[in-house]
PDB file of C-alpha atoms in Angstrom:
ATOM      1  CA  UNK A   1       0.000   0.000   0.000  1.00 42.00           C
ATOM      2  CA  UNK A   2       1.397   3.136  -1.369  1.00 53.00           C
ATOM      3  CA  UNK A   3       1.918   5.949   1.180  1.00 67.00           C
ATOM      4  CA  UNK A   4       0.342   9.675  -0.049  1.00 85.00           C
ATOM      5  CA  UNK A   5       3.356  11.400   0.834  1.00 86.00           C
ATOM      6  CA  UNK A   6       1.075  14.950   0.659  1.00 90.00           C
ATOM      7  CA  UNK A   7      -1.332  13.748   1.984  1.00 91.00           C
ATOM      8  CA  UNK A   8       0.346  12.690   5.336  1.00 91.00           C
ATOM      9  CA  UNK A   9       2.236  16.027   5.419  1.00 93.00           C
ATOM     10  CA  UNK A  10      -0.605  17.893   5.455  1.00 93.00           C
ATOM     11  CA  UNK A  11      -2.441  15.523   8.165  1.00 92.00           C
ATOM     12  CA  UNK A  12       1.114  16.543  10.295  1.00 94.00           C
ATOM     13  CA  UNK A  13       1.021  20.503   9.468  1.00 94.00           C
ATOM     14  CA  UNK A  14      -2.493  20.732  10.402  1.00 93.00           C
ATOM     15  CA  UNK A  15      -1.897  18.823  13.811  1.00 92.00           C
ATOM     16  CA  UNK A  16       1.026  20.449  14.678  1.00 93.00           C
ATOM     17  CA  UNK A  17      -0.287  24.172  13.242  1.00 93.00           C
ATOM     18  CA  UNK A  18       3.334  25.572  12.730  1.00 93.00           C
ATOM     19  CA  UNK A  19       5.105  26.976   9.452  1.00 94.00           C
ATOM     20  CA  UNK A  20       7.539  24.945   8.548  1.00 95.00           C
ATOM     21  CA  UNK A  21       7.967  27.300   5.581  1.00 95.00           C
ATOM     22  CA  UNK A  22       9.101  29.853   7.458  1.00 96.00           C
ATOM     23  CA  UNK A  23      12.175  27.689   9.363  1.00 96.00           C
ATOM     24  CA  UNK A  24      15.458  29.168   7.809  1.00 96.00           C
ATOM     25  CA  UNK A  25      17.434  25.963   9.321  1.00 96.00           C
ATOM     26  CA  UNK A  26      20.094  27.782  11.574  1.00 96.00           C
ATOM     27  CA  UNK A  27      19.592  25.045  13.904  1.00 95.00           C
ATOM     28  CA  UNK A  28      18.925  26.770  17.167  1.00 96.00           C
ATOM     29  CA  UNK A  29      16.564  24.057  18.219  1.00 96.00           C
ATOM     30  CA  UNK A  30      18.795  21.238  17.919  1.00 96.00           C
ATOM     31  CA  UNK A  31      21.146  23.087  19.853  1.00 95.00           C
ATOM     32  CA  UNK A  32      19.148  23.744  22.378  1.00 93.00           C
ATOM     33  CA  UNK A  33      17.118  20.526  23.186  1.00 94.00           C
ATOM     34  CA  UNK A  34      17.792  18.366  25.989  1.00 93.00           C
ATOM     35  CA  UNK A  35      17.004  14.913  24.210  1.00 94.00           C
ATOM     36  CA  UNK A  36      19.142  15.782  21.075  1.00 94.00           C
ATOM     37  CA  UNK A  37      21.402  13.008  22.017  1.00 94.00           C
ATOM     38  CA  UNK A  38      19.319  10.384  22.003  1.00 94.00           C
ATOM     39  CA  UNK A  39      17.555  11.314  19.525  1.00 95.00           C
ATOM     40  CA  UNK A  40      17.933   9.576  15.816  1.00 95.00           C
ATOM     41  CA  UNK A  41      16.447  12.531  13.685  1.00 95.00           C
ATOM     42  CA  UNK A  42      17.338  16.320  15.138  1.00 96.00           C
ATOM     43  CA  UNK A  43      14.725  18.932  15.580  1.00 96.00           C
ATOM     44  CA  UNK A  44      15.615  20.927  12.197  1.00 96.00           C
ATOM     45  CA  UNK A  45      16.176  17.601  10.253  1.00 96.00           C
ATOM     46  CA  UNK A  46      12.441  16.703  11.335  1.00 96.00           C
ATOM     47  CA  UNK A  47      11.257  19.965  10.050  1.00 96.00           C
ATOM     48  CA  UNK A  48      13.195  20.305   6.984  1.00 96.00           C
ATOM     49  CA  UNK A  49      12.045  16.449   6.529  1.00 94.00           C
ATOM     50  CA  UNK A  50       8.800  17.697   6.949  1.00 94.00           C
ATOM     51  CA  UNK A  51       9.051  20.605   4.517  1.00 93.00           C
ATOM     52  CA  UNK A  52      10.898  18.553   2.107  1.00 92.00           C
ATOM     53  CA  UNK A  53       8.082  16.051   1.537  1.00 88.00           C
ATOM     54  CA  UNK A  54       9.643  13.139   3.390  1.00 90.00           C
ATOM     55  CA  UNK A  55       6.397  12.745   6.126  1.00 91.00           C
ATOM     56  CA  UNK A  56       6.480   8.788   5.596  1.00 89.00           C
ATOM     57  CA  UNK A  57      10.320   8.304   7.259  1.00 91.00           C
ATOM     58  CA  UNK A  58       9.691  10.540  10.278  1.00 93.00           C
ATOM     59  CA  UNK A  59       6.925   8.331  10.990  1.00 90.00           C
ATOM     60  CA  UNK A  60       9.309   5.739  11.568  1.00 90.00           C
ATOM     61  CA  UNK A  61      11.873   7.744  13.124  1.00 92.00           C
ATOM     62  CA  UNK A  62      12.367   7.422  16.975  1.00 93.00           C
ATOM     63  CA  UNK A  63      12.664  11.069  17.796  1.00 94.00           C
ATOM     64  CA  UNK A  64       8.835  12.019  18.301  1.00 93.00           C
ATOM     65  CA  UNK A  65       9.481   9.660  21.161  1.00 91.00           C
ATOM     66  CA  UNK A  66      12.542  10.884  22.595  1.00 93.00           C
ATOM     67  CA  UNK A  67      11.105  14.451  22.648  1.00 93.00           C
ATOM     68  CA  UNK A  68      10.618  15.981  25.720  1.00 91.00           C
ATOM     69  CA  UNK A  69       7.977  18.255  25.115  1.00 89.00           C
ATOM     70  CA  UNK A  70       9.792  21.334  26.847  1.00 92.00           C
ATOM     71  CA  UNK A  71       8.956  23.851  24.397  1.00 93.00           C
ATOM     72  CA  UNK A  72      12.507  24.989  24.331  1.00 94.00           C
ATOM     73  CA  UNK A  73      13.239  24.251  20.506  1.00 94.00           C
ATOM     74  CA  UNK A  74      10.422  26.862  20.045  1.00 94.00           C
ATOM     75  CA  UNK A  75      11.189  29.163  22.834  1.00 95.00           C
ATOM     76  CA  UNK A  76      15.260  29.355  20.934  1.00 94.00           C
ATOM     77  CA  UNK A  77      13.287  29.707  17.022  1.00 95.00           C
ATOM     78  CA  UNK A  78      14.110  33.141  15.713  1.00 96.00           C
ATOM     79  CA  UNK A  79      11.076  32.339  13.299  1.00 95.00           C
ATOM     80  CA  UNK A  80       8.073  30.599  15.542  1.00 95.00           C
ATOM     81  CA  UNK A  81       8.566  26.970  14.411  1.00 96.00           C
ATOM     82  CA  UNK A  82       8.104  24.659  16.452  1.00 96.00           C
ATOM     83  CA  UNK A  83       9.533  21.295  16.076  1.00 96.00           C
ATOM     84  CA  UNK A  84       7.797  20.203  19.815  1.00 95.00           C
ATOM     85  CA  UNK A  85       4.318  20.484  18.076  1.00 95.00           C
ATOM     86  CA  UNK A  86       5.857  18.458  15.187  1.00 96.00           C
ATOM     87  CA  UNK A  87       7.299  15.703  17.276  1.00 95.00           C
ATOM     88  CA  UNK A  88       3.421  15.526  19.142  1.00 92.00           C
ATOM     89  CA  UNK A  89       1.835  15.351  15.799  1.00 93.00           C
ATOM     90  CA  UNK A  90       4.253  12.752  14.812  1.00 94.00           C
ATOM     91  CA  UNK A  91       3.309  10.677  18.003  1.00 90.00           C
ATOM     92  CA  UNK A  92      -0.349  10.910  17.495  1.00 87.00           C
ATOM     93  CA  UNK A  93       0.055   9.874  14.197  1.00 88.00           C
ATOM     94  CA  UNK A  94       1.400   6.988  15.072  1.00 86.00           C
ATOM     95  CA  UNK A  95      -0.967   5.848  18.038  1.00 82.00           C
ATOM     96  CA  UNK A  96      -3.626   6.347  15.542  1.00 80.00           C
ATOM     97  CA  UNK A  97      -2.131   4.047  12.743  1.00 80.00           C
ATOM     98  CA  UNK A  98      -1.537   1.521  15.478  1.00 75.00           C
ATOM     99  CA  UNK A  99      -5.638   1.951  16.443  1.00 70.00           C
ATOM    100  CA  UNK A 100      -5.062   2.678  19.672  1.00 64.00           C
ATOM    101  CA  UNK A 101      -6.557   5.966  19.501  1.00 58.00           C
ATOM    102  CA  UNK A 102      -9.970   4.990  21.145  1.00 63.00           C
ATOM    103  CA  UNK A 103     -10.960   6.382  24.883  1.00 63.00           C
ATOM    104  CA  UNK A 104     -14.020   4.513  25.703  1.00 66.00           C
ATOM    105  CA  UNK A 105     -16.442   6.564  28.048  1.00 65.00           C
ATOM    106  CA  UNK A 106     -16.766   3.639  30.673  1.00 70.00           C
ATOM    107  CA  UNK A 107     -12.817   3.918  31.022  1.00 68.00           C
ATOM    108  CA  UNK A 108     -13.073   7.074  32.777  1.00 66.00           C
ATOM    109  CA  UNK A 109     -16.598   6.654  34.381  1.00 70.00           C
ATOM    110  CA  UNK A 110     -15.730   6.880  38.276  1.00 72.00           C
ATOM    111  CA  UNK A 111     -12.629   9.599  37.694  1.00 74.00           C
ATOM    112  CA  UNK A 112     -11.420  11.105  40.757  1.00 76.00           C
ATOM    113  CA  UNK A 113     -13.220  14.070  42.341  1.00 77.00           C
ATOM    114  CA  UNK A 114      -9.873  16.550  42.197  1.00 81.00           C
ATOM    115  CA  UNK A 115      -9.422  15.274  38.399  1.00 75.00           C
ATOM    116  CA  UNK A 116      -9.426  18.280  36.301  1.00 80.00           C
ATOM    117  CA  UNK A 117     -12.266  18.224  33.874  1.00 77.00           C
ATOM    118  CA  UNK A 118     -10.415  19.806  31.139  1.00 80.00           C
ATOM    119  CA  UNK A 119      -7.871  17.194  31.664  1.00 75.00           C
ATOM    120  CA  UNK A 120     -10.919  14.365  30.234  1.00 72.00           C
ATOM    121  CA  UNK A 121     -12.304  16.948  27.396  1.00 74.00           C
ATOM    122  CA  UNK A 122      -8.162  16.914  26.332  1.00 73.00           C
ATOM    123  CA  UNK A 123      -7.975  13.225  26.466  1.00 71.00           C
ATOM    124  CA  UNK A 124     -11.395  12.728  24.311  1.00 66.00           C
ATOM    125  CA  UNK A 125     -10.339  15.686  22.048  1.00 67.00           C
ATOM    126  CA  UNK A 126      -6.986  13.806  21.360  1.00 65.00           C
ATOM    127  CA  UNK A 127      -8.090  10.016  21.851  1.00 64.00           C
ATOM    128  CA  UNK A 128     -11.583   9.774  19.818  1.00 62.00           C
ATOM    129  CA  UNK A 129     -10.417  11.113  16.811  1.00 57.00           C
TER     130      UNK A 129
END
């Protein structure tokens, strides 16, 4: 089964909602993130990936799941990319391919009384999709 290369970089951009157009590849994120090491793919190689039409090998790449989530790649961007949202759209990608996407109601039925209820409308927003 063929892979629609646009297609999938599209689904990505609009997940991730971040120019990749607009990254000038000075590689201040790389620099700057805390998992670079153990990471296979580095923050600008994901988004010049990305912008280059490759969307189908950063799907098997391991560095959506070495990402940290700190939001320092994007804090250090001199143009507003973010390679963090990337790496999350990357991940959800993935658990969504795999079908494991699916938050059944009954699963969080008798939730905690201090759970925050923004934190279930976030989980259903990113789970039921």
């Amino acid at each position: 089964m063929a892979v629609d290369e646009k297609q999938l970089t599209e689904d990505i951009l609009r997940l991730a909602a971040t120019d990749v157009q607009r990254c000038m590849q000075c590689g201040r994120c790389s620099a700057n993130c805390e998992a670079a090491s153990k990471m296979d793919l580095l923050p600008h190689r994901v988004v010049w990936d990305l912008n280059s039409g490759y969307a189908s090998e950063l799907l098997e790449a391991d560095a959506p799941w070495q990402c940290l989530s700190c939001m320092a790649c994007e804090e250090r961007c001199p143009r507003g990319v973010s390679p963090a949202r990337i790496m999350e759209a990357l991940r959800l990608l993935q658990i969504r391919q795999q079908g494991k996407n699916k938050l059944p109601a009954e699963s969080v039925e008798h939730y905690p009384s201090d759970m925050p209820q923004q934190l279930l409308v976030a989980a259903f927003r990113k789970y039921n999709k």
